[in-house]
Amino acid sequence: MQLSRSILAHEELDQVQLSKSFHMRDFLASDIAEFYGLPNIPENPDIAIRAAARLCQDLLEPLQERYGKLSIRAAYRSRLVHGFREKFHEAHPTEYCCAAEAAQAETLIWDQNGESGAMEAGICIALPQASDRFAPGADWRSLAWWIHDNLEYSSQVYFEAGDTFFLSWSENPARVIESRMEPVGILTRPGMANHGIDHSGWYAGGKLRRLN
């Protein structure tokens, strides 16, 4: 597929089916791009499509199947929109920004391989229908451990603002979970004692629980 410059090519890109539930058009909307009149169009559509398909098939479809329809808060960014967003965040650091850190935000540019040369795709989502799955006292860690044990993710980041979290897929997955809400910090990463053990007690019987 050629660079999506014309309206016809853009419509063709929109219609690409990535998985059972998702098309490319689901991820190309950007409030900043729309407000400031910036094109949020991949320079390398074929790479963007391949990365998006893996994100959808490996992460979003199984998440949605288990926890209900997900809500997309931030997805693909063109390099132009990404650069504009980073400058905006520098000028307004108190504004909420999903995946504000450079290492995470770079994965929103799906049509550009990461620093390691690996294809990757990140997204910020919420699971509004999952609230009834949380047992009293349960927190974000129960969901994080289910994703860790069941899905081929690269990174998870949980934010203090609302129910939104960042999730990414990569050809070279980091397998790191961190949080900006309590308990703040790294929950797990390769080399930590809790990385390869069974965490099913946190989500046994389909209910998200709190163990400590």
mmCIF file with all atom_site columns, C-alpha atoms in Angstrom:
data_model
loop_
_atom_site.group_PDB
_atom_site.id
_atom_site.type_symbol
_atom_site.label_atom_id
_atom_site.label_alt_id
_atom_site.label_comp_id
_atom_site.label_asym_id
_atom_site.label_entity_id
_atom_site.label_seq_id
_atom_site.pdbx_PDB_ins_code
_atom_site.Cartn_x
_atom_site.Cartn_y
_atom_site.Cartn_z
_atom_site.occupancy
_atom_site.B_iso_or_equiv
_atom_site.pdbx_formal_charge
_atom_site.auth_seq_id
_atom_site.auth_comp_id
_atom_site.auth_asym_id
_atom_site.auth_atom_id
_atom_site.pdbx_PDB_model_num
ATOM 1   C CA . MET A 1 1   ? 0.000   0.000   0.000  1.00 0.00 ? 1   MET A CA 1
ATOM 2   C CA . GLN A 1 2   ? 1.373   3.417   -0.983 1.00 0.00 ? 2   GLN A CA 1
ATOM 3   C CA . LEU A 1 3   ? 1.648   6.410   1.323  1.00 0.00 ? 3   LEU A CA 1
ATOM 4   C CA . SER A 1 4   ? -1.888  7.507   2.111  1.00 0.00 ? 4   SER A CA 1
ATOM 5   C CA . ARG A 1 5   ? -2.000  10.985  0.538  1.00 0.00 ? 5   ARG A CA 1
ATOM 6   C CA . SER A 1 6   ? -5.241  11.071  -1.401 1.00 0.00 ? 6   SER A CA 1
ATOM 7   C CA . ILE A 1 7   ? -8.765  10.829  -0.018 1.00 0.00 ? 7   ILE A CA 1
ATOM 8   C CA . LEU A 1 8   ? -9.218  7.530   -1.874 1.00 0.00 ? 8   LEU A CA 1
ATOM 9   C CA . ALA A 1 9   ? -6.031  6.058   -0.389 1.00 0.00 ? 9   ALA A CA 1
ATOM 10  C CA . HIS A 1 10  ? -7.040  7.270   3.069  1.00 0.00 ? 10  HIS A CA 1
ATOM 11  C CA . GLU A 1 11  ? -10.433 5.592   2.713  1.00 0.00 ? 11  GLU A CA 1
ATOM 12  C CA . GLU A 1 12  ? -8.708  2.401   1.628  1.00 0.00 ? 12  GLU A CA 1
ATOM 13  C CA . LEU A 1 13  ? -6.471  2.540   4.716  1.00 0.00 ? 13  LEU A CA 1
ATOM 14  C CA . ASP A 1 14  ? -9.490  3.171   6.964  1.00 0.00 ? 14  ASP A CA 1
ATOM 15  C CA . GLN A 1 15  ? -11.165 -0.006  5.707  1.00 0.00 ? 15  GLN A CA 1
ATOM 16  C CA . VAL A 1 16  ? -8.276  -2.380  6.400  1.00 0.00 ? 16  VAL A CA 1
ATOM 17  C CA . GLN A 1 17  ? -9.519  -5.075  8.788  1.00 0.00 ? 17  GLN A CA 1
ATOM 18  C CA . LEU A 1 18  ? -6.949  -5.821  11.470 1.00 0.00 ? 18  LEU A CA 1
ATOM 19  C CA . SER A 1 19  ? -8.822  -8.457  13.472 1.00 0.00 ? 19  SER A CA 1
ATOM 20  C CA . LYS A 1 20  ? -12.324 -9.738  14.135 1.00 0.00 ? 20  LYS A CA 1
ATOM 21  C CA . SER A 1 21  ? -13.455 -6.515  15.827 1.00 0.00 ? 21  SER A CA 1
ATOM 22  C CA . PHE A 1 22  ? -11.075 -3.795  14.671 1.00 0.00 ? 22  PHE A CA 1
ATOM 23  C CA . HIS A 1 23  ? -10.343 -1.820  11.507 1.00 0.00 ? 23  HIS A CA 1
ATOM 24  C CA . MET A 1 24  ? -7.555  0.670   10.933 1.00 0.00 ? 24  MET A CA 1
ATOM 25  C CA . ARG A 1 25  ? -10.047 3.553   11.102 1.00 0.00 ? 25  ARG A CA 1
ATOM 26  C CA . ASP A 1 26  ? -10.629 2.765   14.789 1.00 0.00 ? 26  ASP A CA 1
ATOM 27  C CA . PHE A 1 27  ? -7.131  4.001   15.610 1.00 0.00 ? 27  PHE A CA 1
ATOM 28  C CA . LEU A 1 28  ? -6.461  6.989   13.348 1.00 0.00 ? 28  LEU A CA 1
ATOM 29  C CA . ALA A 1 29  ? -8.628  9.597   15.095 1.00 0.00 ? 29  ALA A CA 1
ATOM 30  C CA . SER A 1 30  ? -6.717  12.236  17.087 1.00 0.00 ? 30  SER A CA 1
ATOM 31  C CA . ASP A 1 31  ? -8.281  15.159  18.950 1.00 0.00 ? 31  ASP A CA 1
ATOM 32  C CA . ILE A 1 32  ? -5.096  17.208  18.632 1.00 0.00 ? 32  ILE A CA 1
ATOM 33  C CA . ALA A 1 33  ? -4.732  16.451  14.924 1.00 0.00 ? 33  ALA A CA 1
ATOM 34  C CA . GLU A 1 34  ? -8.350  17.385  14.280 1.00 0.00 ? 34  GLU A CA 1
ATOM 35  C CA . PHE A 1 35  ? -8.272  20.559  16.381 1.00 0.00 ? 35  PHE A CA 1
ATOM 36  C CA . TYR A 1 36  ? -5.041  21.878  14.859 1.00 0.00 ? 36  TYR A CA 1
ATOM 37  C CA . GLY A 1 37  ? -5.611  20.567  11.354 1.00 0.00 ? 37  GLY A CA 1
ATOM 38  C CA . LEU A 1 38  ? -2.683  18.146  11.365 1.00 0.00 ? 38  LEU A CA 1
ATOM 39  C CA . PRO A 1 39  ? -2.629  14.998  9.201  1.00 0.00 ? 39  PRO A CA 1
ATOM 40  C CA . ASN A 1 40  ? -2.536  11.842  11.305 1.00 0.00 ? 40  ASN A CA 1
ATOM 41  C CA . ILE A 1 41  ? -1.620  9.543   8.413  1.00 0.00 ? 41  ILE A CA 1
ATOM 42  C CA . PRO A 1 42  ? 1.113   6.855   8.359  1.00 0.00 ? 42  PRO A CA 1
ATOM 43  C CA . GLU A 1 43  ? 4.174   7.519   6.237  1.00 0.00 ? 43  GLU A CA 1
ATOM 44  C CA . ASN A 1 44  ? 4.674   3.751   6.038  1.00 0.00 ? 44  ASN A CA 1
ATOM 45  C CA . PRO A 1 45  ? 1.149   2.270   5.958  1.00 0.00 ? 45  PRO A CA 1
ATOM 46  C CA . ASP A 1 46  ? 2.304   -1.342  5.502  1.00 0.00 ? 46  ASP A CA 1
ATOM 47  C CA . ILE A 1 47  ? 4.365   -1.248  8.701  1.00 0.00 ? 47  ILE A CA 1
ATOM 48  C CA . ALA A 1 48  ? 1.543   0.471   10.576 1.00 0.00 ? 48  ALA A CA 1
ATOM 49  C CA . ILE A 1 49  ? -0.940  -2.166  9.420  1.00 0.00 ? 49  ILE A CA 1
ATOM 50  C CA . ARG A 1 50  ? 1.285   -5.089  10.413 1.00 0.00 ? 50  ARG A CA 1
ATOM 51  C CA . ALA A 1 51  ? 2.007   -3.634  13.853 1.00 0.00 ? 51  ALA A CA 1
ATOM 52  C CA . ALA A 1 52  ? -1.646  -2.721  14.398 1.00 0.00 ? 52  ALA A CA 1
ATOM 53  C CA . ALA A 1 53  ? -2.802  -6.199  13.404 1.00 0.00 ? 53  ALA A CA 1
ATOM 54  C CA . ARG A 1 54  ? -0.532  -7.806  16.001 1.00 0.00 ? 54  ARG A CA 1
ATOM 55  C CA . LEU A 1 55  ? -1.656  -5.329  18.659 1.00 0.00 ? 55  LEU A CA 1
ATOM 56  C CA . CYS A 1 56  ? -5.289  -6.154  17.915 1.00 0.00 ? 56  CYS A CA 1
ATOM 57  C CA . GLN A 1 57  ? -4.945  -9.917  17.535 1.00 0.00 ? 57  GLN A CA 1
ATOM 58  C CA . ASP A 1 58  ? -2.530  -10.540 20.402 1.00 0.00 ? 58  ASP A CA 1
ATOM 59  C CA . LEU A 1 59  ? -3.790  -8.018  22.960 1.00 0.00 ? 59  LEU A CA 1
ATOM 60  C CA . LEU A 1 60  ? -7.002  -6.126  22.234 1.00 0.00 ? 60  LEU A CA 1
ATOM 61  C CA . GLU A 1 61  ? -9.191  -8.995  21.023 1.00 0.00 ? 61  GLU A CA 1
ATOM 62  C CA . PRO A 1 62  ? -8.514  -11.274 24.025 1.00 0.00 ? 62  PRO A CA 1
ATOM 63  C CA . LEU A 1 63  ? -8.866  -8.337  26.429 1.00 0.00 ? 63  LEU A CA 1
ATOM 64  C CA . GLN A 1 64  ? -12.202 -7.371  24.928 1.00 0.00 ? 64  GLN A CA 1
ATOM 65  C CA . GLU A 1 65  ? -13.419 -10.950 24.878 1.00 0.00 ? 65  GLU A CA 1
ATOM 66  C CA . ARG A 1 66  ? -12.778 -11.315 28.595 1.00 0.00 ? 66  ARG A CA 1
ATOM 67  C CA . TYR A 1 67  ? -13.540 -7.841  29.978 1.00 0.00 ? 67  TYR A CA 1
ATOM 68  C CA . GLY A 1 68  ? -16.039 -6.337  27.548 1.00 0.00 ? 68  GLY A CA 1
ATOM 69  C CA . LYS A 1 69  ? -15.846 -3.638  24.909 1.00 0.00 ? 69  LYS A CA 1
ATOM 70  C CA . LEU A 1 70  ? -12.782 -1.466  25.369 1.00 0.00 ? 70  LEU A CA 1
ATOM 71  C CA . SER A 1 71  ? -12.579 2.302   24.916 1.00 0.00 ? 71  SER A CA 1
ATOM 72  C CA . ILE A 1 72  ? -9.678  3.733   22.907 1.00 0.00 ? 72  ILE A CA 1
ATOM 73  C CA . ARG A 1 73  ? -8.236  6.883   24.494 1.00 0.00 ? 73  ARG A CA 1
ATOM 74  C CA . ALA A 1 74  ? -5.062  7.333   22.416 1.00 0.00 ? 74  ALA A CA 1
ATOM 75  C CA . ALA A 1 75  ? -3.734  5.250   19.542 1.00 0.00 ? 75  ALA A CA 1
ATOM 76  C CA . TYR A 1 76  ? -1.717  5.835   16.365 1.00 0.00 ? 76  TYR A CA 1
ATOM 77  C CA . ARG A 1 77  ? 0.162   9.124   16.022 1.00 0.00 ? 77  ARG A CA 1
ATOM 78  C CA . SER A 1 78  ? 2.001   10.310  12.941 1.00 0.00 ? 78  SER A CA 1
ATOM 79  C CA . ARG A 1 79  ? 5.477   11.694  13.542 1.00 0.00 ? 79  ARG A CA 1
ATOM 80  C CA . LEU A 1 80  ? 4.090   15.169  12.939 1.00 0.00 ? 80  LEU A CA 1
ATOM 81  C CA . VAL A 1 81  ? 1.285   14.796  15.484 1.00 0.00 ? 81  VAL A CA 1
ATOM 82  C CA . HIS A 1 82  ? 3.623   13.104  17.953 1.00 0.00 ? 82  HIS A CA 1
ATOM 83  C CA . GLY A 1 83  ? 6.142   15.946  17.742 1.00 0.00 ? 83  GLY A CA 1
ATOM 84  C CA . PHE A 1 84  ? 3.400   18.530  18.181 1.00 0.00 ? 84  PHE A CA 1
ATOM 85  C CA . ARG A 1 85  ? 1.993   16.631  21.167 1.00 0.00 ? 85  ARG A CA 1
ATOM 86  C CA . GLU A 1 86  ? 5.391   16.422  22.849 1.00 0.00 ? 86  GLU A CA 1
ATOM 87  C CA . LYS A 1 87  ? 5.937   20.178  22.505 1.00 0.00 ? 87  LYS A CA 1
ATOM 88  C CA . PHE A 1 88  ? 2.433   20.768  23.870 1.00 0.00 ? 88  PHE A CA 1
ATOM 89  C CA . HIS A 1 89  ? 3.192   18.568  26.871 1.00 0.00 ? 89  HIS A CA 1
ATOM 90  C CA . GLU A 1 90  ? 6.457   20.407  27.536 1.00 0.00 ? 90  GLU A CA 1
ATOM 91  C CA . ALA A 1 91  ? 4.573   23.716  27.550 1.00 0.00 ? 91  ALA A CA 1
ATOM 92  C CA . HIS A 1 92  ? 1.714   22.301  29.670 1.00 0.00 ? 92  HIS A CA 1
ATOM 93  C CA . PRO A 1 93  ? 3.321   19.661  31.924 1.00 0.00 ? 93  PRO A CA 1
ATOM 94  C CA . THR A 1 94  ? 0.353   19.472  34.303 1.00 0.00 ? 94  THR A CA 1
ATOM 95  C CA . GLU A 1 95  ? -2.013  18.405  31.523 1.00 0.00 ? 95  GLU A CA 1
ATOM 96  C CA . TYR A 1 96  ? -2.906  14.719  31.582 1.00 0.00 ? 96  TYR A CA 1
ATOM 97  C CA . CYS A 1 97  ? -1.064  12.791  28.905 1.00 0.00 ? 97  CYS A CA 1
ATOM 98  C CA . CYS A 1 98  ? -1.425  9.078   28.381 1.00 0.00 ? 98  CYS A CA 1
ATOM 99  C CA . ALA A 1 99  ? 2.038   7.667   27.588 1.00 0.00 ? 99  ALA A CA 1
ATOM 100 C CA . ALA A 1 100 ? 3.767   10.991  28.164 1.00 0.00 ? 100 ALA A CA 1
ATOM 101 C CA . GLU A 1 101 ? 7.161   9.392   28.731 1.00 0.00 ? 101 GLU A CA 1
ATOM 102 C CA . ALA A 1 102 ? 9.248   9.229   25.581 1.00 0.00 ? 102 ALA A CA 1
ATOM 103 C CA . ALA A 1 103 ? 9.812   5.461   25.684 1.00 0.00 ? 103 ALA A CA 1
ATOM 104 C CA . GLN A 1 104 ? 6.069   4.827   25.752 1.00 0.00 ? 104 GLN A CA 1
ATOM 105 C CA . ALA A 1 105 ? 4.967   7.638   23.482 1.00 0.00 ? 105 ALA A CA 1
ATOM 106 C CA . GLU A 1 106 ? 7.320   6.512   20.720 1.00 0.00 ? 106 GLU A CA 1
ATOM 107 C CA . THR A 1 107 ? 5.370   3.252   20.441 1.00 0.00 ? 107 THR A CA 1
ATOM 108 C CA . LEU A 1 108 ? 2.308   5.257   19.329 1.00 0.00 ? 108 LEU A CA 1
ATOM 109 C CA . ILE A 1 109 ? 4.138   5.900   16.034 1.00 0.00 ? 109 ILE A CA 1
ATOM 110 C CA . TRP A 1 110 ? 3.270   2.471   14.668 1.00 0.00 ? 110 TRP A CA 1
ATOM 111 C CA . ASP A 1 111 ? 4.812   2.965   11.246 1.00 0.00 ? 111 ASP A CA 1
ATOM 112 C CA . GLN A 1 112 ? 8.321   3.633   12.615 1.00 0.00 ? 112 GLN A CA 1
ATOM 113 C CA . ASN A 1 113 ? 10.321  0.805   14.186 1.00 0.00 ? 113 ASN A CA 1
ATOM 114 C CA . GLY A 1 114 ? 11.629  1.387   17.711 1.00 0.00 ? 114 GLY A CA 1
ATOM 115 C CA . GLU A 1 115 ? 15.218  2.040   18.768 1.00 0.00 ? 115 GLU A CA 1
ATOM 116 C CA . SER A 1 116 ? 15.963  -1.695  18.703 1.00 0.00 ? 116 SER A CA 1
ATOM 117 C CA . GLY A 1 117 ? 14.660  -1.921  15.128 1.00 0.00 ? 117 GLY A CA 1
ATOM 118 C CA . ALA A 1 118 ? 11.666  -3.948  16.277 1.00 0.00 ? 118 ALA A CA 1
ATOM 119 C CA . MET A 1 119 ? 8.140   -3.291  15.042 1.00 0.00 ? 119 MET A CA 1
ATOM 120 C CA . GLU A 1 120 ? 5.900   -2.079  17.882 1.00 0.00 ? 120 GLU A CA 1
ATOM 121 C CA . ALA A 1 121 ? 2.543   -0.515  18.634 1.00 0.00 ? 121 ALA A CA 1
ATOM 122 C CA . GLY A 1 122 ? 1.206   1.118   21.790 1.00 0.00 ? 122 GLY A CA 1
ATOM 123 C CA . ILE A 1 123 ? -2.253  2.264   22.807 1.00 0.00 ? 123 ILE A CA 1
ATOM 124 C CA . CYS A 1 124 ? -4.063  3.872   25.733 1.00 0.00 ? 124 CYS A CA 1
ATOM 125 C CA . ILE A 1 125 ? -7.350  2.215   26.585 1.00 0.00 ? 125 ILE A CA 1
ATOM 126 C CA . ALA A 1 126 ? -10.001 1.817   29.268 1.00 0.00 ? 126 ALA A CA 1
ATOM 127 C CA . LEU A 1 127 ? -12.228 -1.158  30.069 1.00 0.00 ? 127 LEU A CA 1
ATOM 128 C CA . PRO A 1 128 ? -15.468 0.489   31.247 1.00 0.00 ? 128 PRO A CA 1
ATOM 129 C CA . GLN A 1 129 ? -17.399 -2.786  31.411 1.00 0.00 ? 129 GLN A CA 1
ATOM 130 C CA . ALA A 1 130 ? -14.826 -4.479  33.655 1.00 0.00 ? 130 ALA A CA 1
ATOM 131 C CA . SER A 1 131 ? -15.835 -2.718  36.884 1.00 0.00 ? 131 SER A CA 1
ATOM 132 C CA . ASP A 1 132 ? -18.089 -5.578  37.983 1.00 0.00 ? 132 ASP A CA 1
ATOM 133 C CA . ARG A 1 133 ? -15.130 -7.961  37.727 1.00 0.00 ? 133 ARG A CA 1
ATOM 134 C CA . PHE A 1 134 ? -13.272 -6.230  40.569 1.00 0.00 ? 134 PHE A CA 1
ATOM 135 C CA . ALA A 1 135 ? -13.799 -7.709  44.020 1.00 0.00 ? 135 ALA A CA 1
ATOM 136 C CA . PRO A 1 136 ? -13.937 -5.246  46.967 1.00 0.00 ? 136 PRO A CA 1
ATOM 137 C CA . GLY A 1 137 ? -10.467 -3.835  47.615 1.00 0.00 ? 137 GLY A CA 1
ATOM 138 C CA . ALA A 1 138 ? -9.038  -5.017  44.302 1.00 0.00 ? 138 ALA A CA 1
ATOM 139 C CA . ASP A 1 139 ? -6.814  -2.640  42.343 1.00 0.00 ? 139 ASP A CA 1
ATOM 140 C CA . TRP A 1 140 ? -5.021  -2.346  39.006 1.00 0.00 ? 140 TRP A CA 1
ATOM 141 C CA . ARG A 1 141 ? -2.561  -5.139  39.853 1.00 0.00 ? 141 ARG A CA 1
ATOM 142 C CA . SER A 1 142 ? -5.149  -7.884  39.426 1.00 0.00 ? 142 SER A CA 1
ATOM 143 C CA . LEU A 1 143 ? -5.759  -6.826  35.811 1.00 0.00 ? 143 LEU A CA 1
ATOM 144 C CA . ALA A 1 144 ? -2.036  -6.318  35.217 1.00 0.00 ? 144 ALA A CA 1
ATOM 145 C CA . TRP A 1 145 ? -1.249  -9.852  36.402 1.00 0.00 ? 145 TRP A CA 1
ATOM 146 C CA . TRP A 1 146 ? -3.963  -11.359 34.198 1.00 0.00 ? 146 TRP A CA 1
ATOM 147 C CA . ILE A 1 147 ? -2.472  -9.595  31.165 1.00 0.00 ? 147 ILE A CA 1
ATOM 148 C CA . HIS A 1 148 ? 1.029   -10.652 32.223 1.00 0.00 ? 148 HIS A CA 1
ATOM 149 C CA . ASP A 1 149 ? 0.077   -14.315 32.572 1.00 0.00 ? 149 ASP A CA 1
ATOM 150 C CA . ASN A 1 150 ? -2.103  -14.584 29.481 1.00 0.00 ? 150 ASN A CA 1
ATOM 151 C CA . LEU A 1 151 ? -1.043  -12.110 26.779 1.00 0.00 ? 151 LEU A CA 1
ATOM 152 C CA . GLU A 1 152 ? 2.119   -11.351 24.807 1.00 0.00 ? 152 GLU A CA 1
ATOM 153 C CA . TYR A 1 153 ? 2.433   -7.694  25.830 1.00 0.00 ? 153 TYR A CA 1
ATOM 154 C CA . SER A 1 154 ? 5.574   -5.562  25.909 1.00 0.00 ? 154 SER A CA 1
ATOM 155 C CA . SER A 1 155 ? 4.694   -2.921  28.501 1.00 0.00 ? 155 SER A CA 1
ATOM 156 C CA . GLN A 1 156 ? 1.830   -1.920  30.749 1.00 0.00 ? 156 GLN A CA 1
ATOM 157 C CA . VAL A 1 157 ? 1.561   1.454   32.504 1.00 0.00 ? 157 VAL A CA 1
ATOM 158 C CA . TYR A 1 158 ? -1.274  2.372   34.882 1.00 0.00 ? 158 TYR A CA 1
ATOM 159 C CA . PHE A 1 159 ? -2.125  6.041   35.418 1.00 0.00 ? 159 PHE A CA 1
ATOM 160 C CA . GLU A 1 160 ? -3.428  7.932   38.412 1.00 0.00 ? 160 GLU A CA 1
ATOM 161 C CA . ALA A 1 161 ? -5.964  9.708   36.231 1.00 0.00 ? 161 ALA A CA 1
ATOM 162 C CA . GLY A 1 162 ? -9.081  7.595   35.904 1.00 0.00 ? 162 GLY A CA 1
ATOM 163 C CA . ASP A 1 163 ? -9.254  4.075   34.552 1.00 0.00 ? 163 ASP A CA 1
ATOM 164 C CA . THR A 1 164 ? -6.969  4.539   31.552 1.00 0.00 ? 164 THR A CA 1
ATOM 165 C CA . PHE A 1 165 ? -3.855  2.445   31.069 1.00 0.00 ? 165 PHE A CA 1
ATOM 166 C CA . PHE A 1 166 ? -1.160  2.084   28.437 1.00 0.00 ? 166 PHE A CA 1
ATOM 167 C CA . LEU A 1 167 ? -0.491  -1.224  26.718 1.00 0.00 ? 167 LEU A CA 1
ATOM 168 C CA . SER A 1 168 ? 1.996   -2.095  23.997 1.00 0.00 ? 168 SER A CA 1
ATOM 169 C CA . TRP A 1 169 ? 2.991   -4.947  21.714 1.00 0.00 ? 169 TRP A CA 1
ATOM 170 C CA . SER A 1 170 ? 6.504   -5.388  20.292 1.00 0.00 ? 170 SER A CA 1
ATOM 171 C CA . GLU A 1 171 ? 8.489   -7.880  18.233 1.00 0.00 ? 171 GLU A CA 1
ATOM 172 C CA . ASN A 1 172 ? 11.033  -7.587  21.053 1.00 0.00 ? 172 ASN A CA 1
ATOM 173 C CA . PRO A 1 173 ? 8.827   -7.399  24.175 1.00 0.00 ? 173 PRO A CA 1
ATOM 174 C CA . ALA A 1 174 ? 10.206  -5.823  27.342 1.00 0.00 ? 174 ALA A CA 1
ATOM 175 C CA . ARG A 1 175 ? 7.577   -7.462  29.605 1.00 0.00 ? 175 ARG A CA 1
ATOM 176 C CA . VAL A 1 176 ? 7.547   -4.575  32.108 1.00 0.00 ? 176 VAL A CA 1
ATOM 177 C CA . ILE A 1 177 ? 4.638   -3.387  34.278 1.00 0.00 ? 177 ILE A CA 1
ATOM 178 C CA . GLU A 1 178 ? 4.723   -0.040  36.066 1.00 0.00 ? 178 GLU A CA 1
ATOM 179 C CA . SER A 1 179 ? 2.270   2.306   37.714 1.00 0.00 ? 179 SER A CA 1
ATOM 180 C CA . ARG A 1 180 ? 1.778   6.012   38.456 1.00 0.00 ? 180 ARG A CA 1
ATOM 181 C CA . MET A 1 181 ? -0.880  5.166   41.054 1.00 0.00 ? 181 MET A CA 1
ATOM 182 C CA . GLU A 1 182 ? -0.452  3.360   44.373 1.00 0.00 ? 182 GLU A CA 1
ATOM 183 C CA . PRO A 1 183 ? 1.553   1.244   44.699 1.00 0.00 ? 183 PRO A CA 1
ATOM 184 C CA . VAL A 1 184 ? 3.780   3.446   42.504 1.00 0.00 ? 184 VAL A CA 1
ATOM 185 C CA . GLY A 1 185 ? 6.744   1.994   40.629 1.00 0.00 ? 185 GLY A CA 1
ATOM 186 C CA . ILE A 1 186 ? 7.753   -1.168  38.815 1.00 0.00 ? 186 ILE A CA 1
ATOM 187 C CA . LEU A 1 187 ? 5.484   -4.119  39.539 1.00 0.00 ? 187 LEU A CA 1
ATOM 188 C CA . THR A 1 188 ? 7.578   -6.552  37.536 1.00 0.00 ? 188 THR A CA 1
ATOM 189 C CA . ARG A 1 189 ? 10.242  -6.825  34.850 1.00 0.00 ? 189 ARG A CA 1
ATOM 190 C CA . PRO A 1 190 ? 12.571  -9.614  33.717 1.00 0.00 ? 190 PRO A CA 1
ATOM 191 C CA . GLY A 1 191 ? 14.875  -10.639 36.546 1.00 0.00 ? 191 GLY A CA 1
ATOM 192 C CA . MET A 1 192 ? 12.480  -9.846  39.378 1.00 0.00 ? 192 MET A CA 1
ATOM 193 C CA . ALA A 1 193 ? 11.431  -12.773 41.566 1.00 0.00 ? 193 ALA A CA 1
ATOM 194 C CA . ASN A 1 194 ? 7.739   -12.292 40.777 1.00 0.00 ? 194 ASN A CA 1
ATOM 195 C CA . HIS A 1 195 ? 8.168   -12.241 36.995 1.00 0.00 ? 195 HIS A CA 1
ATOM 196 C CA . GLY A 1 196 ? 7.785   -15.908 36.134 1.00 0.00 ? 196 GLY A CA 1
ATOM 197 C CA . ILE A 1 197 ? 5.591   -17.241 38.951 1.00 0.00 ? 197 ILE A CA 1
ATOM 198 C CA . ASP A 1 198 ? 1.873   -18.052 38.932 1.00 0.00 ? 198 ASP A CA 1
ATOM 199 C CA . HIS A 1 199 ? -0.358  -15.025 39.686 1.00 0.00 ? 199 HIS A CA 1
ATOM 200 C CA . SER A 1 200 ? -3.728  -16.680 39.105 1.00 0.00 ? 200 SER A CA 1
ATOM 201 C CA . GLY A 1 201 ? -4.852  -16.006 42.666 1.00 0.00 ? 201 GLY A CA 1
ATOM 202 C CA . TRP A 1 202 ? -5.277  -12.382 41.649 1.00 0.00 ? 202 TRP A CA 1
ATOM 203 C CA . TYR A 1 203 ? -7.949  -13.257 39.091 1.00 0.00 ? 203 TYR A CA 1
ATOM 204 C CA . ALA A 1 204 ? -9.176  -16.763 39.994 1.00 0.00 ? 204 ALA A CA 1
ATOM 205 C CA . GLY A 1 205 ? -12.733 -17.609 39.018 1.00 0.00 ? 205 GLY A CA 1
ATOM 206 C CA . GLY A 1 206 ? -12.949 -14.631 36.673 1.00 0.00 ? 206 GLY A CA 1
ATOM 207 C CA . LYS A 1 207 ? -12.938 -12.158 39.585 1.00 0.00 ? 207 LYS A CA 1
ATOM 208 C CA . LEU A 1 208 ? -10.155 -9.573  39.939 1.00 0.00 ? 208 LEU A CA 1
ATOM 209 C CA . ARG A 1 209 ? -8.910  -9.715  43.516 1.00 0.00 ? 209 ARG A CA 1
ATOM 210 C CA . ARG A 1 210 ? -6.321  -8.208  45.860 1.00 0.00 ? 210 ARG A CA 1
ATOM 211 C CA . LEU A 1 211 ? -3.861  -10.583 47.528 1.00 0.00 ? 211 LEU A CA 1
ATOM 212 C CA . ASN A 1 212 ? -1.640  -8.121  49.434 1.00 0.00 ? 212 ASN A CA 1
#
